[in-house]
Coordinates of C-alpha atoms and ligand atoms in Angstrom, one line a residue:
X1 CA 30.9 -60.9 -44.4
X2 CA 28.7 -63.6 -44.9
X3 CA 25.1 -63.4 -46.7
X4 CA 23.6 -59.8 -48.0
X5 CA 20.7 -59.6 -45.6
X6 CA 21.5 -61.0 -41.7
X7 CA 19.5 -60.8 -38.6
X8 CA 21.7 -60.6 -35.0
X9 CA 20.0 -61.8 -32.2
X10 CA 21.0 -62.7 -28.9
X11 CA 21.3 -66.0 -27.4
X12 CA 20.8 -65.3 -23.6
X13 CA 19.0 -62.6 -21.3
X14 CA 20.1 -59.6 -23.1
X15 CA 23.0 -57.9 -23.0
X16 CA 25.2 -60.2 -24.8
X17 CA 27.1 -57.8 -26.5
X18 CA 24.9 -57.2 -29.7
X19 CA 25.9 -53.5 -29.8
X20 CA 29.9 -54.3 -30.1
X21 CA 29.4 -56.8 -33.1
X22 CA 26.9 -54.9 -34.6
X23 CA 29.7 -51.8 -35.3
X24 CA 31.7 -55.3 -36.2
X25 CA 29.8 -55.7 -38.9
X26 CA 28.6 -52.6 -39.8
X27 CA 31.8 -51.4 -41.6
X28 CA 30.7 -53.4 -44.4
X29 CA 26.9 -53.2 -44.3
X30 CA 25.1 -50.1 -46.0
X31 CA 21.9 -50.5 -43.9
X32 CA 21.4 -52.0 -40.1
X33 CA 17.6 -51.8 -39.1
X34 CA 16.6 -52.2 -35.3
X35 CA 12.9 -54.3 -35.3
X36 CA 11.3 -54.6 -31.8
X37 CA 11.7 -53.2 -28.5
X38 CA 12.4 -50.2 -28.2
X39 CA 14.5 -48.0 -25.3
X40 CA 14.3 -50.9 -22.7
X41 CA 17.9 -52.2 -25.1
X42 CA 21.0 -50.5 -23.7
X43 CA 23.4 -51.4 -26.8
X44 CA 27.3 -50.2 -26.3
X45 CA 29.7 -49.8 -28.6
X46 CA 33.4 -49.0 -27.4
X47 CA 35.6 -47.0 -30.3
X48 CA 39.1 -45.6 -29.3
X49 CA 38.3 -46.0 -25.5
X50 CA 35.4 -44.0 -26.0
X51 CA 32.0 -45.3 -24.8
X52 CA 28.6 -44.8 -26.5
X53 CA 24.9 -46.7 -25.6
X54 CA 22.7 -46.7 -28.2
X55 CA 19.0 -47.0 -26.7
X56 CA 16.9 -46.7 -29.7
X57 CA 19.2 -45.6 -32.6
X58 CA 20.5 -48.6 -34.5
X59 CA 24.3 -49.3 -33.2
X60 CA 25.3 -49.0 -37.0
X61 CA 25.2 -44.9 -36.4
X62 CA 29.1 -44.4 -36.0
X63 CA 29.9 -45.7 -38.6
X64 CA 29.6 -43.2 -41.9
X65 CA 26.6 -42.8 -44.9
X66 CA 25.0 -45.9 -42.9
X67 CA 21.3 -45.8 -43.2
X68 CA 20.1 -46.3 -40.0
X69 CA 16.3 -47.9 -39.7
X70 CA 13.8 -48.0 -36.6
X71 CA 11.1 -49.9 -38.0
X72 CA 7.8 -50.3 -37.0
X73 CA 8.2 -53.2 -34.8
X74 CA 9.7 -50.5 -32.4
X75 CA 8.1 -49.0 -29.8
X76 CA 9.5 -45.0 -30.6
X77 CA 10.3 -43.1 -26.8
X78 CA 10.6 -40.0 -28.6
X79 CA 11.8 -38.2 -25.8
X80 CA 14.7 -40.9 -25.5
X81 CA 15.3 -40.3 -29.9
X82 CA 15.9 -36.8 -29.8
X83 CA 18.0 -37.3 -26.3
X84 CA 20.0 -39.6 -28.6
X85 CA 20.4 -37.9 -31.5
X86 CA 21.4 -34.2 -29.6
X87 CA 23.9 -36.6 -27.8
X88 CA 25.6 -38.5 -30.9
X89 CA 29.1 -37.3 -30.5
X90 CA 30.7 -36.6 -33.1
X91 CA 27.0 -35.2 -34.6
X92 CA 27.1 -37.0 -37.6
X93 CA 26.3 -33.4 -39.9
X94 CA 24.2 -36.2 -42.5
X95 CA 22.0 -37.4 -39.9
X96 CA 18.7 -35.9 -41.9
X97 CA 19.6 -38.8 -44.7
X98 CA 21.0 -41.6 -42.8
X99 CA 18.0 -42.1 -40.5
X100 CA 14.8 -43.1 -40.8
X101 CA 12.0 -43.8 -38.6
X102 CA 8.6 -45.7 -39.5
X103 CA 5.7 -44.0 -39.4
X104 CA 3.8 -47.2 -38.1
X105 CA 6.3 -47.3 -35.3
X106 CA 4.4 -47.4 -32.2
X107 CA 4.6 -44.2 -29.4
X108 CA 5.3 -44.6 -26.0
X109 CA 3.4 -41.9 -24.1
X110 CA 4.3 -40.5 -20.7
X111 CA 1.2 -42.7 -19.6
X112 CA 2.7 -45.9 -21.1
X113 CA 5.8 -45.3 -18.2
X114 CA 3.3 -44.5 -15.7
X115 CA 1.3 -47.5 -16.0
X116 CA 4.7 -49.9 -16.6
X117 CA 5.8 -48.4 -12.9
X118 CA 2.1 -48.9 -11.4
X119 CA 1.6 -52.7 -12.5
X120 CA 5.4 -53.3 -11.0
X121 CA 4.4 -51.5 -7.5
X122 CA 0.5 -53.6 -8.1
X123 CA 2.6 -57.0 -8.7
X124 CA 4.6 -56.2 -5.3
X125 CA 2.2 -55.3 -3.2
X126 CA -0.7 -58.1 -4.2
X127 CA 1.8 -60.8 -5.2
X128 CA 5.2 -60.3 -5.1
X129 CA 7.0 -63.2 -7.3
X130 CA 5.0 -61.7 -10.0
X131 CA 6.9 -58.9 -10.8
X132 CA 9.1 -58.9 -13.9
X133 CA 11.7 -56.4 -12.8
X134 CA 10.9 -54.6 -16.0
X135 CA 13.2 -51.7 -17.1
X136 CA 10.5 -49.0 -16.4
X137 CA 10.5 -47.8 -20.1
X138 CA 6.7 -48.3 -21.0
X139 CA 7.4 -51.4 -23.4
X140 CA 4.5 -53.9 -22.1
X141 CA 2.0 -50.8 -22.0
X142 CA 3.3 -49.4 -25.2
X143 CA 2.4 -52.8 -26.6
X144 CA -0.5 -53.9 -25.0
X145 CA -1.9 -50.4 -26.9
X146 CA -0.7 -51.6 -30.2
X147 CA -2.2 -55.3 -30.1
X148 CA -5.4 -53.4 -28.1
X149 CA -5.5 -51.2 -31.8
X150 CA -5.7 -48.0 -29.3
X151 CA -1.7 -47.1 -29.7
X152 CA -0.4 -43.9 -31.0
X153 CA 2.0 -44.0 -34.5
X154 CA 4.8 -42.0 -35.1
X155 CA 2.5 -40.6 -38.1
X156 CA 0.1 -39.7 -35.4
X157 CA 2.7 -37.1 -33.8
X158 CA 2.3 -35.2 -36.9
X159 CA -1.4 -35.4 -37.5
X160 CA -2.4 -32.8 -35.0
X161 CA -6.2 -34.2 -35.7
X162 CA -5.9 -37.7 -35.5
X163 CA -3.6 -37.5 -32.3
X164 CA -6.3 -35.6 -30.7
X165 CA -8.4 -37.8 -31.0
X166 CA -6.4 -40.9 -30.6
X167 CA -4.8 -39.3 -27.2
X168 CA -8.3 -38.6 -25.9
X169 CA -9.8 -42.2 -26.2
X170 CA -6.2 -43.5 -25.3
X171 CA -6.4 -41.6 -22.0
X172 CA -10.4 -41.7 -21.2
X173 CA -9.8 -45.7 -21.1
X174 CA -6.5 -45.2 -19.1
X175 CA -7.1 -43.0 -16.2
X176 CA -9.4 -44.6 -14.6
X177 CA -7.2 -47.4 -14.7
X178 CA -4.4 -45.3 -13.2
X179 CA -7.0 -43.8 -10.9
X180 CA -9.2 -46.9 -9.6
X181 CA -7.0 -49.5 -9.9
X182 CA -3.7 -48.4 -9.0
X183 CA -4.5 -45.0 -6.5
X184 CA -2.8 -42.8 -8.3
X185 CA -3.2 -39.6 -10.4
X186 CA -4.8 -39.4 -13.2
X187 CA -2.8 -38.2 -16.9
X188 CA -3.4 -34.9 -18.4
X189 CA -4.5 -34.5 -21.8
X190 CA -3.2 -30.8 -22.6
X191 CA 0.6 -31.4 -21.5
X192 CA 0.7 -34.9 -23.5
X193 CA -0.7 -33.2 -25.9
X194 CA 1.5 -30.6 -26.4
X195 CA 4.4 -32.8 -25.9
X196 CA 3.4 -35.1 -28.4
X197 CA 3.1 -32.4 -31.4
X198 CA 6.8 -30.8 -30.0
X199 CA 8.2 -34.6 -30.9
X200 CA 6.1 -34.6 -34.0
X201 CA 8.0 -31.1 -35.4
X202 CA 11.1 -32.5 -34.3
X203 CA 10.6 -36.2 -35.7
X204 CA 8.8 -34.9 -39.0
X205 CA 11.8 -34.8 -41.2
X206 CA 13.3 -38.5 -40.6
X207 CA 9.7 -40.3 -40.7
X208 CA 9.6 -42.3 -43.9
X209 CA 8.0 -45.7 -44.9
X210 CA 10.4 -47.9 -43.4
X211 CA 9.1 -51.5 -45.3
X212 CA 10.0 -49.5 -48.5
X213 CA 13.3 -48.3 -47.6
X214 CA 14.6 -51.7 -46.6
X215 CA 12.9 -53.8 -49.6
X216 CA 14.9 -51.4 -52.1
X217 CA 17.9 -51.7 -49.8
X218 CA 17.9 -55.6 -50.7
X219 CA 16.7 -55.3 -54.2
X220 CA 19.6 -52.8 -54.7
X221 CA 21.4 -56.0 -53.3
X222 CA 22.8 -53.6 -50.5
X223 CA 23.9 -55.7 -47.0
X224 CA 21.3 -55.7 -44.7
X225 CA 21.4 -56.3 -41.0
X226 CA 19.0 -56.7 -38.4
X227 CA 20.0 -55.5 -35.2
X228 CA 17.9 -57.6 -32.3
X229 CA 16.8 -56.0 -28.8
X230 CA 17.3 -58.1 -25.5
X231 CA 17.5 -61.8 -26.0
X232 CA 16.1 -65.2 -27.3
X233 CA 15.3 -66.4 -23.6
X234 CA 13.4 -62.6 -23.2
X235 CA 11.2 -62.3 -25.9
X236 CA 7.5 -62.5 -25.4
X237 CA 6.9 -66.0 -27.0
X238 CA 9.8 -68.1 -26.6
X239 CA 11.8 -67.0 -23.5
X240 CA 10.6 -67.7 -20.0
X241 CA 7.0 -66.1 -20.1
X242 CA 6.0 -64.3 -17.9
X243 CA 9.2 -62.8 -17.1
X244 CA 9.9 -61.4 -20.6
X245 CA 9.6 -58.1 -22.7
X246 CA 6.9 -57.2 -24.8
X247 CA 8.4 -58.4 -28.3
X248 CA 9.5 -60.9 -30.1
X249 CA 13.5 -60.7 -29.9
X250 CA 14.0 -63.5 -32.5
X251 CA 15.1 -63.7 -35.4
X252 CA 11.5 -64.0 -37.0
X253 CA 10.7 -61.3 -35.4
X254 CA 12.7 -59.1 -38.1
X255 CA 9.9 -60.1 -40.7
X256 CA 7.2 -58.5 -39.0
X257 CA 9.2 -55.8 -37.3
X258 CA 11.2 -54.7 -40.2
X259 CA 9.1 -56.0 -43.3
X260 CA 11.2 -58.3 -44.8
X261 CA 10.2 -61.5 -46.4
X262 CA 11.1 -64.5 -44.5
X263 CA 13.2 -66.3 -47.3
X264 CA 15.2 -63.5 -47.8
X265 CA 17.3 -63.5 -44.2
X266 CA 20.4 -65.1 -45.5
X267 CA 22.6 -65.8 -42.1
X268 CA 21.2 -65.3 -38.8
X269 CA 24.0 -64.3 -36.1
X270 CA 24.1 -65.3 -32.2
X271 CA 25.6 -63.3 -30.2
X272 CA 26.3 -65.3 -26.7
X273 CA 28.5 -64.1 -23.7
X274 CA 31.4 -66.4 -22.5
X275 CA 28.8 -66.7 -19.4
X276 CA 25.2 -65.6 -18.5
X277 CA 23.8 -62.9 -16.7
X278 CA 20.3 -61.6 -16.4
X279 CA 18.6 -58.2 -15.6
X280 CA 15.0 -58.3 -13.5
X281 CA 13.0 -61.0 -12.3
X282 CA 12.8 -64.3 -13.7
X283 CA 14.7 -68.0 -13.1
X284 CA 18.2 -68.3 -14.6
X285 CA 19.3 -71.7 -13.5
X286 CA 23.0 -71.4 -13.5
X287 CA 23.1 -67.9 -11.3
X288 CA 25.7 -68.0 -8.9
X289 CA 24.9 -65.4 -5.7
X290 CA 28.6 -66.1 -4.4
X291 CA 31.7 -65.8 -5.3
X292 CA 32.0 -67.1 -8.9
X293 CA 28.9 -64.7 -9.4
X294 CA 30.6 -61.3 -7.6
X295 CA 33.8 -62.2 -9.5
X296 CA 31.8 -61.8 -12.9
X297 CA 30.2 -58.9 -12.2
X298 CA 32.9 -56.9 -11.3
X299 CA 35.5 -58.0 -13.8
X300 CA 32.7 -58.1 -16.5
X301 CA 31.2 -54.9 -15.4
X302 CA 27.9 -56.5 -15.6
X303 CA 25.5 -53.9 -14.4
X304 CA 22.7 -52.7 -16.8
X305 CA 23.4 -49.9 -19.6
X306 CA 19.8 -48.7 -19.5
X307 CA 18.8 -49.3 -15.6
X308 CA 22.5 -49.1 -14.0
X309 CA 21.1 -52.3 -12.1
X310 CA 23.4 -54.8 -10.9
X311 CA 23.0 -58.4 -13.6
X312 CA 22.8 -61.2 -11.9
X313 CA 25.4 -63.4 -13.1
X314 CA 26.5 -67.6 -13.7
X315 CA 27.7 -70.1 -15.9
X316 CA 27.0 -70.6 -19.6
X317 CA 23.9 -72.7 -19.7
X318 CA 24.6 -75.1 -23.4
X319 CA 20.5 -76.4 -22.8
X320 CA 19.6 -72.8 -23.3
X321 CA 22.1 -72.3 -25.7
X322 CA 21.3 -75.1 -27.7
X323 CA 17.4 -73.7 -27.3
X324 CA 18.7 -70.6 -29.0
X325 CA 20.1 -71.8 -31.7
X326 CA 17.1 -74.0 -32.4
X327 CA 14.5 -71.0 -32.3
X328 CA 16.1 -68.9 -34.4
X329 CA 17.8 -70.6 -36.8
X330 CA 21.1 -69.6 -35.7
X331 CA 23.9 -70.0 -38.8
X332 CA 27.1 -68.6 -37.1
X333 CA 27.9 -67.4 -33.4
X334 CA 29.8 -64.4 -31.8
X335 CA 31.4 -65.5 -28.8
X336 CA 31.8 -62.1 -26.2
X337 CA 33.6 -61.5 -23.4
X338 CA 36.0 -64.6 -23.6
X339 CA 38.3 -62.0 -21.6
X340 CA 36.5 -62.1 -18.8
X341 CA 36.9 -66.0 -17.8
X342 CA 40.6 -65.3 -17.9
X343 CA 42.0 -65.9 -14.1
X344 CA 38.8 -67.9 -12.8
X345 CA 39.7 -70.7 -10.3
X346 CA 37.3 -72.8 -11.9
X347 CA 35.5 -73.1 -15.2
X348 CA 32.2 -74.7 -15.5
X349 CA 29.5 -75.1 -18.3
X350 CA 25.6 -76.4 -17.4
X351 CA 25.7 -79.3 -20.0
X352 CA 21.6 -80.2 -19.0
X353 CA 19.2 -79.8 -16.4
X354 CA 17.7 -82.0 -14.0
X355 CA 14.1 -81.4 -12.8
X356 CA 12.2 -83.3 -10.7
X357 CA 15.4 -86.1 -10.8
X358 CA 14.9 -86.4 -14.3
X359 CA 17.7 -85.3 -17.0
X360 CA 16.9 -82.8 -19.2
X361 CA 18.5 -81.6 -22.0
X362 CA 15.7 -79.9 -23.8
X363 CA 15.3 -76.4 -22.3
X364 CA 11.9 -75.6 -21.1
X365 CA 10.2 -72.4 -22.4
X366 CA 8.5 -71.8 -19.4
X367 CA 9.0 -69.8 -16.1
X368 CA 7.7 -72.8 -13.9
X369 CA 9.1 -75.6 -15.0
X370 CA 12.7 -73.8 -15.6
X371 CA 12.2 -72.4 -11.7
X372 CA 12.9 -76.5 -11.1
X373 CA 15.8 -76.7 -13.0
X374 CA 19.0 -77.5 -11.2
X375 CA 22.1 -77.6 -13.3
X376 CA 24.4 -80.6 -14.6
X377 CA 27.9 -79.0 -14.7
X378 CA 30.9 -80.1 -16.4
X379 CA 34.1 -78.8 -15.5
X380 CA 36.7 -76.9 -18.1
X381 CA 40.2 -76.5 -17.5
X382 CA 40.3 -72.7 -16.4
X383 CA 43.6 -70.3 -17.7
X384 CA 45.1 -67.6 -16.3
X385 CA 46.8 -65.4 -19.1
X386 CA 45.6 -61.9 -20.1
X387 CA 44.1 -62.8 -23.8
X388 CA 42.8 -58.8 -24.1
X389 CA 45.7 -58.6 -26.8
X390 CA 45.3 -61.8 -28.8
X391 CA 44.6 -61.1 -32.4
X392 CA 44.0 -64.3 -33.5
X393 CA 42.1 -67.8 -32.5
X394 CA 45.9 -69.5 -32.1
X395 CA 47.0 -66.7 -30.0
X396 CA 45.0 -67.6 -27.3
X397 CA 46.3 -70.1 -24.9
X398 CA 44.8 -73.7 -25.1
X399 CA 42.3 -74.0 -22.8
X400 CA 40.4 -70.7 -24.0
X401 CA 40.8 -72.7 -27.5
X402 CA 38.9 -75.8 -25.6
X403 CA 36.6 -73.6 -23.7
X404 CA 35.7 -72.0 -28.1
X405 CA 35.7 -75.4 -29.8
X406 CA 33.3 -77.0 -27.1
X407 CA 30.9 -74.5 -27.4
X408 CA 30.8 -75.4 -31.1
X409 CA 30.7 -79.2 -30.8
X410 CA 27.9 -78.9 -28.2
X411 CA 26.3 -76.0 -29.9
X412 CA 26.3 -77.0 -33.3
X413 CA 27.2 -74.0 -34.6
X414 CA 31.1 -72.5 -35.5
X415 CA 32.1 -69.5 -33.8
X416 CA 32.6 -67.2 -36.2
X417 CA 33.9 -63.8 -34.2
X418 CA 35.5 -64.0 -30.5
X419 CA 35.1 -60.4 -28.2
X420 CA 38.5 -60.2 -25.6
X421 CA 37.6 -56.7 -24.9
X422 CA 34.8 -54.4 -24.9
X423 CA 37.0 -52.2 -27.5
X424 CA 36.5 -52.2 -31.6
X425 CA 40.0 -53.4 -32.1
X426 CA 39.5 -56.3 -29.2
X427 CA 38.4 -58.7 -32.0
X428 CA 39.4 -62.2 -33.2
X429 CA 37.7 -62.8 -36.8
X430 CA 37.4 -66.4 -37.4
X431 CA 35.9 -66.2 -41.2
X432 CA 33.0 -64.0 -40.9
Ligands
GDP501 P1 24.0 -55.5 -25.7 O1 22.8 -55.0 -25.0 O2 23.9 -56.9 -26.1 O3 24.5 -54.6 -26.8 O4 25.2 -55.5 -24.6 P2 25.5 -54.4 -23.5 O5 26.1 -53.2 -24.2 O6 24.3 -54.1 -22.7 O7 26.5 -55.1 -22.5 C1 27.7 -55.6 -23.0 C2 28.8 -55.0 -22.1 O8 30.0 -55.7 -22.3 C3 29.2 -53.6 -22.6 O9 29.6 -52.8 -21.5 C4 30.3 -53.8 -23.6 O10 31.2 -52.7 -23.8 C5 31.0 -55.0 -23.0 N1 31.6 -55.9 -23.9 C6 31.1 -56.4 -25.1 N2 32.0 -57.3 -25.6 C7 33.0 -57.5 -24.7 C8 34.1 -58.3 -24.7 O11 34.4 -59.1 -25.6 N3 34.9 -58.2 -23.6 C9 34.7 -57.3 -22.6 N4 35.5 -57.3 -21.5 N5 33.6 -56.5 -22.6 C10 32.8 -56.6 -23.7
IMO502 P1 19.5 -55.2 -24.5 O1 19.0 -55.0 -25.9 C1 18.7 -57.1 -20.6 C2 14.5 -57.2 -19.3 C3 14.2 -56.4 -18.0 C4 13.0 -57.2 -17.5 C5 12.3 -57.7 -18.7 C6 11.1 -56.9 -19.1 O2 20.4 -54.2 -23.9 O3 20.0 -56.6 -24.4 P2 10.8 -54.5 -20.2 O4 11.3 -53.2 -19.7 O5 11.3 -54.9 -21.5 O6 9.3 -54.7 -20.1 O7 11.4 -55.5 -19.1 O8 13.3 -57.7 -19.8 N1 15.2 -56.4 -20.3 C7 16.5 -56.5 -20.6 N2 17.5 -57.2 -20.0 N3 19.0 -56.4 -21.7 C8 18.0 -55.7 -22.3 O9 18.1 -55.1 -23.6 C9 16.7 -55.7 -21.8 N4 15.5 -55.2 -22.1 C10 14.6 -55.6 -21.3 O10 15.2 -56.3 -17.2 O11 13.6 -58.4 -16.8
MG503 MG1 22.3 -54.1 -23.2

């Protein structure tokens, strides 16, 4: 266990695997706080063979007397919360004390999916390579209402008053959106309404002021984390605008998202797959739509824990890698899915671009001129064994130990924790 307050982020497109190293880690931390996004994240953790996606509750929630934060750079689907919590099995009987939810946590509303579906269907219709592919949970909507300064708070659901009020102007300004711009049918006030207060009562008892709770966590000295949402190359300023989420998914954004000073984040975590994959819309130079990529998917399982949608799947990329580590800071790396590259024909890592017949090796933080980028490969010896038992870095056979050691000499960064399995117990520790 490195420093006492950490932020996890991942390094790619998203599902890298945060979820599994979270519940890594969170056997020795006392509080893990999720910071932005919101049920768009599909986080699994795999205990005993048994399976479990965290959406919105922080992936520290199996794990005993945890305190468990959404903070308010969340955007709260209340409706997907108390789906979560009724589901949490075993039901943790403590769950009144262990989590807490920020009462400056944005809402998304019924009309926040409603529009996010409506833009997709506007984007396809009037310009096709526009559309982000977006996970259809009301993030960009939810958002665009908190930066607008017309969103609803969690404290709004039980303020009966001020979400009357809110929820009228909210909708007044959205319907005839919905109505003139898209074609379709307008929102009604009463149900939303209605709805909202029925989260309200059932929310009430976990709401607290999140910024306090995690500033006495670390002045107590107690181990922080901060669990990330999607990835580096997804979040709204430094992935590959405009096919991104709504938030920022690095580690900054755990400052802003989870009130914490920026001095205080003592080791910030990657967490990278042995390869990349991507969900939606959006370039991803090293995608392979043959065989290499059909042969990931299925032996990875690489199709989306929130949408069920097929990822798109290719090479590890070390230009965006090394982009990762440079925007956040990155101190240490979790290397996932190393299990899945065992029996590959071939193994290849994109070591730079070239765009417009140029070499690159900075990666470019932009949908257009990434769109160019064709990748340098360099070829790794492949290996064939089954490595889903190996307990320890010398276990595994020698060119898995290359494939590791590379990825730190060209990264920069030591790999501190090695996934050959999707299980708990299918973990090397390397110092961590
Ligand atoms: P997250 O969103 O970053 O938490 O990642 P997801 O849960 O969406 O996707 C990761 C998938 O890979 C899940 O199905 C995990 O159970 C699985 N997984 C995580 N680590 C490993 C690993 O080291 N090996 C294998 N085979 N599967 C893993
Ligand atoms: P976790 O936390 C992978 C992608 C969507 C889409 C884009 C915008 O499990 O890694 P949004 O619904 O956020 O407006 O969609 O972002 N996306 C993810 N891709 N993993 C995720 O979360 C994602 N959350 C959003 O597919 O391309
Ligand atoms: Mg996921």
């Amino acid at each position: 266990m490195g420093a006492a307050v950490q932020a996890l982020v991942g390094a790619q497109w998203g599902d890298e695997g945060k979820g599994r190293v979270v519940d890594a880690l969170a056997k020795e931390v006392g509080v893990v706080v999720r910071y932005q996004g919101g049920a768009n994240a599909g986080h699994t953790v795999v205990v005993g063979g048994k399976k479990h996606v965290f959406h919105l509750l922080p992936s520290g929630m199996l794990y005993p007397n945890r305190l468990c934060v959404i903070g308010n750079g969340v955007v709260l689907d209340p409706e997907q919360l108390i789906k979560e919590i009724n589901e949490l099995d075993p039901a943790p009987g403590d769950i009144g004390t262990r989590l807490a939810v920020s009462r400056a946590a944005h809402v998304v509303m019924p009309c926040h999916k409603r529009l996010d579906a409506a833009s997709e269907a506007f984007r396809k219709k009037n310009d096709p390579g526009s559309v982000i592919g977006t996970t259809g949970r009301g993030i960009g909507p939810c958002y665009v209402d908190k930066y607008n300064r017309t969103g609803i708070r969690a404290e709004d659901l039980v303020s009966p008053e001020s979400l009357e009020k809110k929820l009228r102007l909210n909708i007044s300004e959205k319907n005839p959106v919905l109505e003139k711009i898209y074609g379709e049918p307008p929102v009604d006030f009463e149900s939303m309404y209605r709805q909202a207060l029925e989260w309200g009562a059932f929310i009430e008892p976990y709401l607290s002021d999140s910024s306090l709770e995690i500033a006495s966590a670390v002045e107590r000295g107690e181990y922080v984390l901060f669990e990330g949402a999607q990835g580096t190359l997804l979040d709204v300023d430094h992935g590959t605008y405009p096919f991104v989420t709504g938030s920022n998914c690095v580690a900054g954004g755990c400052c802003t998202g989870g009130a914490l000073g920026p001095g205080r984040i003592g080791r910030v975590i990657g967490v990278v797959k042995a390869y990349c994959t991507r969900v939606g819309e959006g370039p991803f130079p090293t995608e392979d739509r043959g065989k290499v990529g059909e042969r990931l998917r299925e032996k990875g399982g690489e199709f989306g824990a929130t949408t069920g949608r097929p990822r798109r799947c290719g090479w590890l990329d070390m230009t965006a890698l090394r982009y990762a580590v440079m925007v956040n800071g990155m101190d240490v790396l979790a290397l996932t899915k190393l299990d899945v590259l065992s029996g590959m024909d071939e193994l290849k890592v994109c070591v730079e671009y070239e765009i417009n017949g140029k070499r690159v090796s900075v990666f470019p933080n932009s949908a257009y001129a990434l769109e160019k980028a064709k990748p340098v490969y360099e070829s790794f010896a492949p290996w064939k064994e089954d490595i889903s038992r190996c307990g320890s870095f010398e276990e595994l056979p020698s060119a898995a130990r290359d494939y590791v050691s590379y990825i730190e000499r060209a990264s920069g960064v030591r790999v501190g924790l090695i996934g050959v399995g999707p299980g708990r117990e299918d973990t090397i520790y390397r110092d961590f």
